[in-house]
Coordinates of C-alpha atoms and ligand atoms in Angstrom, one line a residue:
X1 CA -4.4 25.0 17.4
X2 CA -3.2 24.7 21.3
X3 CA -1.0 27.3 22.8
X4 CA 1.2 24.2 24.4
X5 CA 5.0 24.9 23.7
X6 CA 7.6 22.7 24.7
X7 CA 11.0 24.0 25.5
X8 CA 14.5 22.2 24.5
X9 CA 17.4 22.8 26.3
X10 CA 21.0 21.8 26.1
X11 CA 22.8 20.1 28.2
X12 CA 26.4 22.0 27.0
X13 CA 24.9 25.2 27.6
X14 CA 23.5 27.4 24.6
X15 CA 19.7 29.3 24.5
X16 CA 17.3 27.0 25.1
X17 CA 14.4 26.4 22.1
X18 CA 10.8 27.0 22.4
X19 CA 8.8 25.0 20.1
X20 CA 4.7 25.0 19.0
X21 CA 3.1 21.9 20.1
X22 CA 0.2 21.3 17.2
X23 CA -3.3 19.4 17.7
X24 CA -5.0 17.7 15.2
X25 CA -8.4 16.7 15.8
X26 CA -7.6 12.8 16.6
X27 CA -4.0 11.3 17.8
X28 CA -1.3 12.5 19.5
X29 CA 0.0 16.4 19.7
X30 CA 3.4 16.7 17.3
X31 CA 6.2 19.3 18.6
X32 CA 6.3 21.4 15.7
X33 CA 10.4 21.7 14.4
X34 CA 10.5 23.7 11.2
X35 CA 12.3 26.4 13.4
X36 CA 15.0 24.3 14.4
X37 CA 17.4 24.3 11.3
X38 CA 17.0 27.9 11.0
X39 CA 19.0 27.7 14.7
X40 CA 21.7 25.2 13.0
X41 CA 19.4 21.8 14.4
X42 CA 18.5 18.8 12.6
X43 CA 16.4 15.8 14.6
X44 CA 17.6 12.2 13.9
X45 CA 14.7 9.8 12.5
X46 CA 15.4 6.9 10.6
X47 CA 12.5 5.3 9.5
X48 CA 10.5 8.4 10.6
X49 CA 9.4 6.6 13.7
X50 CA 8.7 9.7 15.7
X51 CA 8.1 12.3 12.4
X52 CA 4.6 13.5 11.2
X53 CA 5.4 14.5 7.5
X54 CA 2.5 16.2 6.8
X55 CA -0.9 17.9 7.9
X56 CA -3.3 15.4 6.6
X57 CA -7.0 14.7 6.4
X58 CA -7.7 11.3 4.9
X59 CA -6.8 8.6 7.1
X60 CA -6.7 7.6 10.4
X61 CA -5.3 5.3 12.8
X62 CA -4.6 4.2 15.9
X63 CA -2.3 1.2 16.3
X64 CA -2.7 0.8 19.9
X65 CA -6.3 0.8 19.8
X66 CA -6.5 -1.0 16.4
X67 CA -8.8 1.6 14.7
X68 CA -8.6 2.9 11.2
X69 CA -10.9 5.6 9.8
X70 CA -10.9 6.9 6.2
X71 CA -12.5 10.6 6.3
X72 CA -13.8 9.3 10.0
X73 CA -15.7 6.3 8.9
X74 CA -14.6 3.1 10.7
X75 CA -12.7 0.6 7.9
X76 CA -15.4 -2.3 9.6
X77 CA -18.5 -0.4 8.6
X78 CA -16.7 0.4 4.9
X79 CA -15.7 -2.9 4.5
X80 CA -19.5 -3.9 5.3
X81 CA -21.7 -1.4 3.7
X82 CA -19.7 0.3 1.2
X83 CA -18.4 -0.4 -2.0
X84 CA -14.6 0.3 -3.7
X85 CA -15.9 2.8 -5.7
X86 CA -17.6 4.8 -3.0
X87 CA -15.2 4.4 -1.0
X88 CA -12.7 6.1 -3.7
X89 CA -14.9 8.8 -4.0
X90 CA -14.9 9.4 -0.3
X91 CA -11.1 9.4 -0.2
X92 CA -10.6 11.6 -2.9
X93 CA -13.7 14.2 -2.1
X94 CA -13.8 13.8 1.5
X95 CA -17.8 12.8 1.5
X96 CA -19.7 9.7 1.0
X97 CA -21.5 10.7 -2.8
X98 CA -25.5 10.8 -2.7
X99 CA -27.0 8.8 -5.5
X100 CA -26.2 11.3 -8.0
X101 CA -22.7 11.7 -7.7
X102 CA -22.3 8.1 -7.4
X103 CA -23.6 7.0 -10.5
X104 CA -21.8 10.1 -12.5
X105 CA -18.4 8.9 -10.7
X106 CA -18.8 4.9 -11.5
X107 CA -19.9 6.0 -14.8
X108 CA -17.1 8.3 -15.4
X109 CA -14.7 5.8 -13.4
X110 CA -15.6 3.3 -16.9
X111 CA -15.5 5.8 -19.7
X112 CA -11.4 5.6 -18.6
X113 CA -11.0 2.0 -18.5
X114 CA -9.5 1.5 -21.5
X115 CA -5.6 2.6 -22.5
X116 CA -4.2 3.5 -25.2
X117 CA -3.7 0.9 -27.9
X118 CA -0.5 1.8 -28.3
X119 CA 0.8 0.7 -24.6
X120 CA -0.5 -2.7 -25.8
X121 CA 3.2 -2.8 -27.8
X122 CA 4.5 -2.0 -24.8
X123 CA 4.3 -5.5 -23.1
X124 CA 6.2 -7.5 -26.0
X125 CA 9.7 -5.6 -24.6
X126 CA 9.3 -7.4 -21.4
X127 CA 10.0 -11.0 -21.2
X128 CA 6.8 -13.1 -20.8
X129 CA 8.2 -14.6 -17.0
X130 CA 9.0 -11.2 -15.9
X131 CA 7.6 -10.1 -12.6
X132 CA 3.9 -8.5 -12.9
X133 CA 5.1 -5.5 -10.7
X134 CA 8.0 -5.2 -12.6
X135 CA 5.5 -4.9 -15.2
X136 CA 3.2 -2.4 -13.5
X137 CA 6.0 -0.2 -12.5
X138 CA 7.1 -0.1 -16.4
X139 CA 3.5 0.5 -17.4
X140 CA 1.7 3.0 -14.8
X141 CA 4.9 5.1 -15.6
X142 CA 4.1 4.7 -19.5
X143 CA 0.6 6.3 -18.9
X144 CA 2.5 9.7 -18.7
X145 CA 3.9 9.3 -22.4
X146 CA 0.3 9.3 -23.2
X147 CA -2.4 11.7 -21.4
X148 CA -1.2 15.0 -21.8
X149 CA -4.0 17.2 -22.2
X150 CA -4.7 17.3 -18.2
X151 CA -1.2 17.8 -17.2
X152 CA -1.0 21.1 -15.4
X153 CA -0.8 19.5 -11.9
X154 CA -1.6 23.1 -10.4
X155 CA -5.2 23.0 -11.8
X156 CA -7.7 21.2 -9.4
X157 CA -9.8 19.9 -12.4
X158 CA -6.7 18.7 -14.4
X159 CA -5.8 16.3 -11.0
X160 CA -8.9 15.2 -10.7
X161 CA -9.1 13.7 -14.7
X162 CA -5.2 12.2 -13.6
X163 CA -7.2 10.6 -10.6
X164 CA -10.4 9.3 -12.8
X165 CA -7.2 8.0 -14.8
X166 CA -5.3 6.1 -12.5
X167 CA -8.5 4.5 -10.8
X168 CA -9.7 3.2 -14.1
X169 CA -6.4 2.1 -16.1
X170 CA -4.4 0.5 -13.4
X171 CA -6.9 -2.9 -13.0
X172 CA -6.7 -2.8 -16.7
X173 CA -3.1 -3.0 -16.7
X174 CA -3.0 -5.0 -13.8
X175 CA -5.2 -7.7 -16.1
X176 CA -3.1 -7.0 -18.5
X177 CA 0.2 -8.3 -16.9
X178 CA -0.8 -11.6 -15.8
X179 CA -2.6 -11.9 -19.3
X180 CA 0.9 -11.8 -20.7
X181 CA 2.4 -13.5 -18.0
X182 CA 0.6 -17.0 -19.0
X183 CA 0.3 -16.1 -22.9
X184 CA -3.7 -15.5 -23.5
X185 CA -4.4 -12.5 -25.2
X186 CA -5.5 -8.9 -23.2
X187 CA -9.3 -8.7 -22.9
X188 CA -11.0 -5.4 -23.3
X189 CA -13.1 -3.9 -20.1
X190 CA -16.5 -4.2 -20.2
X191 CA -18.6 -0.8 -19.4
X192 CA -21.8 -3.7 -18.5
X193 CA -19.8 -4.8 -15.6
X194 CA -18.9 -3.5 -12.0
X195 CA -15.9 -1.9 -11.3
X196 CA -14.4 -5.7 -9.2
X197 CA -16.6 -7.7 -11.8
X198 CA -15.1 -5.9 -14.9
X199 CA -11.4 -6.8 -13.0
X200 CA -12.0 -10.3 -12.7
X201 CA -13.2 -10.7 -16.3
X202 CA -10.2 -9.1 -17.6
X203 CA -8.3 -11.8 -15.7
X204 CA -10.5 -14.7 -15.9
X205 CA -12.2 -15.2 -19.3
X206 CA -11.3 -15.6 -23.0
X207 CA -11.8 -14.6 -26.3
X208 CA -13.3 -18.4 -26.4
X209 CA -15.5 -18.1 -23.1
X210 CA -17.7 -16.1 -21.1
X211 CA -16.6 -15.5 -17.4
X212 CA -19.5 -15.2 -14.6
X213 CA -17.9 -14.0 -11.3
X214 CA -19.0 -15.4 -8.5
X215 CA -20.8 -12.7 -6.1
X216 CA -18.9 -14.6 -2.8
X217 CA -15.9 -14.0 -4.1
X218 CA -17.0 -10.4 -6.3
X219 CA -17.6 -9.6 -2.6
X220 CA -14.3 -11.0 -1.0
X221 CA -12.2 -8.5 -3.5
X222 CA -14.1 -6.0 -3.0
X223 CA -13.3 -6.1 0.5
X224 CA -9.7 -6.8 0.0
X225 CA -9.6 -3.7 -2.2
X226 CA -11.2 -1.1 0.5
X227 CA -9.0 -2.3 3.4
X228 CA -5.9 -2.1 1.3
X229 CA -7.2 1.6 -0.2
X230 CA -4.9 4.1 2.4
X231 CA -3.2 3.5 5.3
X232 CA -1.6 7.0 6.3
X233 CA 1.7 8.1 5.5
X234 CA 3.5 4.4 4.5
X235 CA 6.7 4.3 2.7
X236 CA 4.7 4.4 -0.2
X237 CA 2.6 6.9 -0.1
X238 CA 5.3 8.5 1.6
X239 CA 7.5 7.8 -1.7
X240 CA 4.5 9.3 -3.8
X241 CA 4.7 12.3 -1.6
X242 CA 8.1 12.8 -2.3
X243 CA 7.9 12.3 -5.9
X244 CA 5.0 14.4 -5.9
X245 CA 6.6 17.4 -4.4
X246 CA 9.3 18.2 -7.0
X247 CA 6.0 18.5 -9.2
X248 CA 6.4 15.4 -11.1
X249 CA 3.6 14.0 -13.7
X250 CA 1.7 11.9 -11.7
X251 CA 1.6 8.8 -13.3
X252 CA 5.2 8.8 -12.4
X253 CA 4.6 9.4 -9.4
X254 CA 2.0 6.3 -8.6
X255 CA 4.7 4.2 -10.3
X256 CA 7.2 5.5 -7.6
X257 CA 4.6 4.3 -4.6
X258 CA 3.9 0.4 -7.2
X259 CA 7.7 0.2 -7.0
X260 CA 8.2 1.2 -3.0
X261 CA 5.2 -1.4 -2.3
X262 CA 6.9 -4.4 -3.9
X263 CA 9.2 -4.8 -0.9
X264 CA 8.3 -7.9 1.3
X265 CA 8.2 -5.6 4.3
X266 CA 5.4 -3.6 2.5
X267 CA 3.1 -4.6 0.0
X268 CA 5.4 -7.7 -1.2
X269 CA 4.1 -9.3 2.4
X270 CA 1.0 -11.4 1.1
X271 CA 3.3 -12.5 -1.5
X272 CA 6.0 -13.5 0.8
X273 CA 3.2 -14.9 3.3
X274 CA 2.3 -17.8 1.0
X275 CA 5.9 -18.4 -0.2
X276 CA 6.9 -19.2 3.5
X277 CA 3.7 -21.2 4.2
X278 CA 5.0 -23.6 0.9
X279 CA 8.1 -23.7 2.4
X280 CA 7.3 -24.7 5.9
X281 CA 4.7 -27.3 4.3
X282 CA 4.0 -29.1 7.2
X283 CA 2.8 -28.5 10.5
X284 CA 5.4 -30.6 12.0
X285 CA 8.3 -27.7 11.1
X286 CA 6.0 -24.4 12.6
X287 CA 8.3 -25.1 15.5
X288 CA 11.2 -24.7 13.6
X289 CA 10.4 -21.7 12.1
X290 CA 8.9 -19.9 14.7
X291 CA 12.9 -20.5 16.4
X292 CA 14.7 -19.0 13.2
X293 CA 11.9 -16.0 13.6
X294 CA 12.8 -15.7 17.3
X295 CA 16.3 -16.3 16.7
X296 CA 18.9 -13.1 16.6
X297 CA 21.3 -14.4 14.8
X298 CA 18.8 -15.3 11.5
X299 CA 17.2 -12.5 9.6
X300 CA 14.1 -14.9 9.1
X301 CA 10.7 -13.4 10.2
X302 CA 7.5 -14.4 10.1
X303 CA 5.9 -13.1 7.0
X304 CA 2.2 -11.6 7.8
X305 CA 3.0 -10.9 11.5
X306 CA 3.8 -7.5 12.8
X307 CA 3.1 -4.2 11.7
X308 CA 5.0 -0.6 12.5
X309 CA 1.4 1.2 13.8
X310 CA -0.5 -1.6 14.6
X311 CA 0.7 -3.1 18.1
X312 CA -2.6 -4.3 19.1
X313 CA -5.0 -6.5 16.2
X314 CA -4.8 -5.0 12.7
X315 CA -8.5 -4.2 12.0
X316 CA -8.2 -5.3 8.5
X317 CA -7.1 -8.4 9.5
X318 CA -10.1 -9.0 11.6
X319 CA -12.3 -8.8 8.4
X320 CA -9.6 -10.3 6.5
X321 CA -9.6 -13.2 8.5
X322 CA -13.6 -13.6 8.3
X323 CA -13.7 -12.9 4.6
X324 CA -11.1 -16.2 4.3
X325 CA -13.4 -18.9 6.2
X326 CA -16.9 -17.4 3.7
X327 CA -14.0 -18.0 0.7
X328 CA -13.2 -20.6 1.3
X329 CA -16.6 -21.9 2.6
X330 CA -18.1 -21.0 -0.8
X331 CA -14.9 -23.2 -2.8
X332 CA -14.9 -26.0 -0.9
X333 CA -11.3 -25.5 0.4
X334 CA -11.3 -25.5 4.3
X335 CA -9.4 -29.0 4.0
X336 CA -6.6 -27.1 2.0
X337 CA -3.4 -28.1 2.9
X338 CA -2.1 -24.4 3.0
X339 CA -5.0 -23.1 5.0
X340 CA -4.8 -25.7 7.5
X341 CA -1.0 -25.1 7.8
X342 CA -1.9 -20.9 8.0
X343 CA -4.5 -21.6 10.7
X344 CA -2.0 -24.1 13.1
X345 CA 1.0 -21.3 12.4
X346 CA -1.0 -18.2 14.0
X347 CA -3.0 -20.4 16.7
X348 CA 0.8 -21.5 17.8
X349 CA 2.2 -17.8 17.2
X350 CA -0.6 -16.4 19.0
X351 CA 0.3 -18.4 22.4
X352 CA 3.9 -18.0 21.9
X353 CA 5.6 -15.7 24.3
X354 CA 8.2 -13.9 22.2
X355 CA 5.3 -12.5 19.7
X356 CA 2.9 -11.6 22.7
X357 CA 5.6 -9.4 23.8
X358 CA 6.4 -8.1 21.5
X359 CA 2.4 -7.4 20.3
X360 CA 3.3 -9.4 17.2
X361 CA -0.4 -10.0 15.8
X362 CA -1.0 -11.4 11.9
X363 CA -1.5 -8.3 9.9
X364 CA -4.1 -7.6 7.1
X365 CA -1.2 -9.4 4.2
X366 CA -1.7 -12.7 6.7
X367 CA -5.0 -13.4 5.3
X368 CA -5.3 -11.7 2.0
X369 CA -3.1 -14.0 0.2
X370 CA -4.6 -17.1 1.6
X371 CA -8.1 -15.4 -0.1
X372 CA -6.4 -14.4 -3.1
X373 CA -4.7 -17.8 -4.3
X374 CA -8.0 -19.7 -3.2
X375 CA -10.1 -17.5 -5.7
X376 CA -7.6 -18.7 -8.3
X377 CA -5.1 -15.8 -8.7
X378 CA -1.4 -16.7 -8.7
X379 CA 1.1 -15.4 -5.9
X380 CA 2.9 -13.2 -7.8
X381 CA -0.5 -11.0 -9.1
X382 CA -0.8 -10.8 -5.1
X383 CA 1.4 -7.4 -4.6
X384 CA -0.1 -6.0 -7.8
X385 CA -4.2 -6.4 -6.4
X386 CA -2.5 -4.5 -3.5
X387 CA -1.0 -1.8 -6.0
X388 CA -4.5 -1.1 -7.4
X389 CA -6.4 -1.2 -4.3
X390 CA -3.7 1.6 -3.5
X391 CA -3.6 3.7 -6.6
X392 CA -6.8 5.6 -4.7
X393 CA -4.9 6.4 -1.2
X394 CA -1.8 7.1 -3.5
X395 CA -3.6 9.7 -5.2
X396 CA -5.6 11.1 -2.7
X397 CA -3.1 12.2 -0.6
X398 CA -0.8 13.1 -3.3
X399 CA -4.2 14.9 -4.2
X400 CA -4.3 16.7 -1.1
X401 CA -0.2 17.6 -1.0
X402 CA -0.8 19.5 -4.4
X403 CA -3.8 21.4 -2.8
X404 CA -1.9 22.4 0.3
X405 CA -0.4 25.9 0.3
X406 CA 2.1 24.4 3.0
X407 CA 3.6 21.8 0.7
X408 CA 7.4 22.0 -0.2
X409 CA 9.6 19.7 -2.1
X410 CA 10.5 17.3 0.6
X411 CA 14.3 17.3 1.1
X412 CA 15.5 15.6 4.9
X413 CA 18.8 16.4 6.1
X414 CA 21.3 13.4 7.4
X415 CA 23.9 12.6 10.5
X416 CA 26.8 12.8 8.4
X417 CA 29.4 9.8 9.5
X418 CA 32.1 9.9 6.8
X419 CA 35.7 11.1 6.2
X420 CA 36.3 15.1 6.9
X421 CA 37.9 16.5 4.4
X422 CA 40.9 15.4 3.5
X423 CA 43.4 16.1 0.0
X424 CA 43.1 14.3 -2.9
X425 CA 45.9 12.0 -3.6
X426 CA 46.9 10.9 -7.3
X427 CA 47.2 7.5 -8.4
X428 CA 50.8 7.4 -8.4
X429 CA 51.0 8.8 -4.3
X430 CA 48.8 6.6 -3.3
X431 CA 49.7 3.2 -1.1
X432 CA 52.9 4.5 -0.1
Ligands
LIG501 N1 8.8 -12.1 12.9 C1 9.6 -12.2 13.9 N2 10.0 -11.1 14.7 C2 9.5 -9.9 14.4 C3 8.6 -9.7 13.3 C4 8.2 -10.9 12.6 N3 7.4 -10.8 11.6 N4 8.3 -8.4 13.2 C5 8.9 -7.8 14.2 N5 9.7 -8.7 14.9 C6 10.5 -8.4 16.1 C7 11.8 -7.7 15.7 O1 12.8 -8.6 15.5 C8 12.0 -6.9 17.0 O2 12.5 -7.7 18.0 P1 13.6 -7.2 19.1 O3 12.9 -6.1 19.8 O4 13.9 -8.4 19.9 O5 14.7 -6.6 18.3 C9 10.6 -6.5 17.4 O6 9.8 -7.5 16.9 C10 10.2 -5.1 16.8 O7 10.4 -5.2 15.4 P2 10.7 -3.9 14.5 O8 11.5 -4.3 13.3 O9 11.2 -2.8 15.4 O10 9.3 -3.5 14.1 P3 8.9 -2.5 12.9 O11 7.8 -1.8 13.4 O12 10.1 -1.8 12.5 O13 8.5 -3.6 11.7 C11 7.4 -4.8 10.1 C12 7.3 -3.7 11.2 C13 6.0 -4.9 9.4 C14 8.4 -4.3 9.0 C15 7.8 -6.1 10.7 O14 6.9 -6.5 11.7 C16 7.9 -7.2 9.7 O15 9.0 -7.3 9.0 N6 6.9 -8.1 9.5 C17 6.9 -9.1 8.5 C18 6.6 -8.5 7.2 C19 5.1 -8.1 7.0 O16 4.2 -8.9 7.3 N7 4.9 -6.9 6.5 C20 3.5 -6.5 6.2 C21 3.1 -5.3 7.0 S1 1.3 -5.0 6.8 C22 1.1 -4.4 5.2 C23 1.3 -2.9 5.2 O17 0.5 -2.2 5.9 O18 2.1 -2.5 4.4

């Protein structure tokens, strides 16, 4: 820890504050405020721009740089060499496994895959055109009707079977919900299969027919599941902290951080990305949309573009991108209307003055939709392969929260704007 303090001092007089300035091992120092509402100070924040919520040793990045690290290892050489299941296991133990571990983890990761046949009932309450995350929400929140023998959230080994949980039902329900969605019945996980294999048969084939993935795109999830696995303190993981600090089962709390991802500005983005790309529909109205973007007066923004860390390239979309021309390589697609369209709308973004100013680059959700839809799953199952991809980060760090003796419920204060007080007036007073 360094022995820098900084000291705040008040322009209307008053004893000035001396406050701790902490180091962590990468990224900026953070002024260290837990002593100021003990002096009667709150700090104003909204959106937590300037706030570090928590210690924490999962994830890093650095926006400006474009780097993200999970436990240290750059996202480029994970996204290469790794696999999603290693790559859970790192975020949840903190070390790559050795051969051992591995194989006891995936295997362990399969023995959970089923749920209980009773959530199967479940689905028939919804109507058949609801929204799949309005679905997940409902469902991953239903898991903690059922698994109550390792509920004690205070014992380490009772987390980790929630975590072996979470990883292995959520795909399954994730199958499950666009299953429903277009009327075929559910298909049972298959223990033969990989962990993105097993995923893609759930979706894909039939009581009637067999399903063979193909590797290119086996391999394109894959990817698309580690780069969407953490990303530091977002709103939701942020919301699953939260939950998580009142104590709360954690199934309900993963279903908090499903339903703070289904906004457009957060996970609901790759969604949004291809609804906007159908809407514009033709190269010759990019220039018309990239003036409502730009415009003040119209809440329109490009979908895909922009990111609240990232002010340089997103990393993930780097890959992203890649992983979109072998996709689409391998299908056949590169003359696809929408692609063409995607390609023309970020060359023309790229070179356009307000976004360079602004360091408005396309973010990781730019490309991962354009993937998704071309390996034949529908737009709105695009927010929900996000949701599973970040069940892991979710409970990792709501892992680590648990563990850390430093934890308290979270509770912020506010700038309070409304009346002072004032006497009640009854009905019969009032409008005179
Ligand atoms: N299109 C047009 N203008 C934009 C955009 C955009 N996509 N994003 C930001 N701006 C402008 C914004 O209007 C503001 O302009 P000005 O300074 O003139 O007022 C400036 O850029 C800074 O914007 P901001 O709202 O302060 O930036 P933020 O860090 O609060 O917002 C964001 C980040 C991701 C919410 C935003 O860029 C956005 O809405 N992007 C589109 C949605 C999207 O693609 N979201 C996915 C994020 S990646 C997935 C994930 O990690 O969750």
């Amino acid at each position: 820890m360094s022995e820098a303090k900084v000291t705040l001092t008040f322009s209307h007089g008053g004893e000035p504050i001396e406050l701790p300035v902490l180091s962590g091992t990468l990224g900026p120092d953070v002024i260290d405020i837990r002593s100021l509402s003990k002096r009667g100070y709150f700090t104003y924040d909204p959106g937590f721009l300037s706030t570090a919520s928590c210690p924490s040793s999962i994830t890093y990045i650095d926006g400006d740089k474009g780097l993200l690290f999970y436990r240290g290892y750059p996202i480029e050489q994970l996204a290469e060499q790794s696999d999603f299941l290693e790559v859970c296991y790192l975020l949840l133990f903190g070390e790559l496994p050795d051969a051992e571990q591995k194989a006891k983890f995936d295997a362990t990761v399969k023995d959970h895959t089923m749920v209980h046949d009773q959530m199967n009932r479940f689905f028939t309450g919804f109507r058949r055109d609801a929204h799949p995350m309005a679905i997940m929400v409902g469902m991953v929140g239903a898991l903690s009707a059922f698994y109550h023998d390792s509920l004690d959230i205070a014992n380490p080994r009772h987390r980790e079977i929630s975590a072996f949980r979470l990883i292995a039902k959520v795909p399954t329900i994730a199958a499950m919900c666009y299953k429903y969605n277009i009327g075929q019945p559910f298909m049972y996980p298959q223990s033969r299969l990989g962990y993105v294999d097993n995923f893609l048969y759930m979706m894909f084939a039939t009581p009637c027919g067999d399903y063979e993935p193909n590797p290119v795109l086996v391999r394109a999830l894959e990817r698309i599941l580690i780069l969407h696995a953490d990303h530091e303190q977002n709103a939701s993981t942020s919301t699953v902290r939260l939950a998580g600090s009142s104590g709360s089962n954690p199934f309900a709390c993963i279903a908090s951080g499903i339903a703070c991802l289904w906004g457009p500005a957060h996970g609901g983005a790759n969604e949004a990305v291809l609804a906007m790309l159908e809407e514009i529909g033709d190269e010759s109205r990019i220039g018309q949309y990239l003036e409502r973007a730009k415009s003040k007066g119209d809440s329109f923004r490009l979908m895909g573009f922009g990111h609240r860390v990232y002010k340089n390239m997103d990393p993930r979309a780097e890959i992203m991108r890649r992983t979109c021309h072998e996709v689409l390589d391998e299908l056949g697609l590169n003359d696809d209307p929408l692609f063409k369209l995607a390609l023309k709308l970020e060359k023309i973004a790229l070179e356009d003055d307000y976004f360079i100013q602004r360091k408005l680059y396309p973010n990781v959700d730019f490309y991962s939709g354009i993937v998704l839809r071309a390996m034949g799953i529908p737009t709105n199952m695009l927010t929900v392969i996000f949701a599973l991809a970040r069940t892991i980060g979710w409970v990792a760090q709501w892992h680590e929260m648990i563990g850390d003796p430093e934890a308290k419920i979270g509770r912020p204060r506010q700038l309070y704007q409304g009346n002072k007080m004032r006497e009640f007036l009854p009905l019969s007073e009032r409008g005179e």
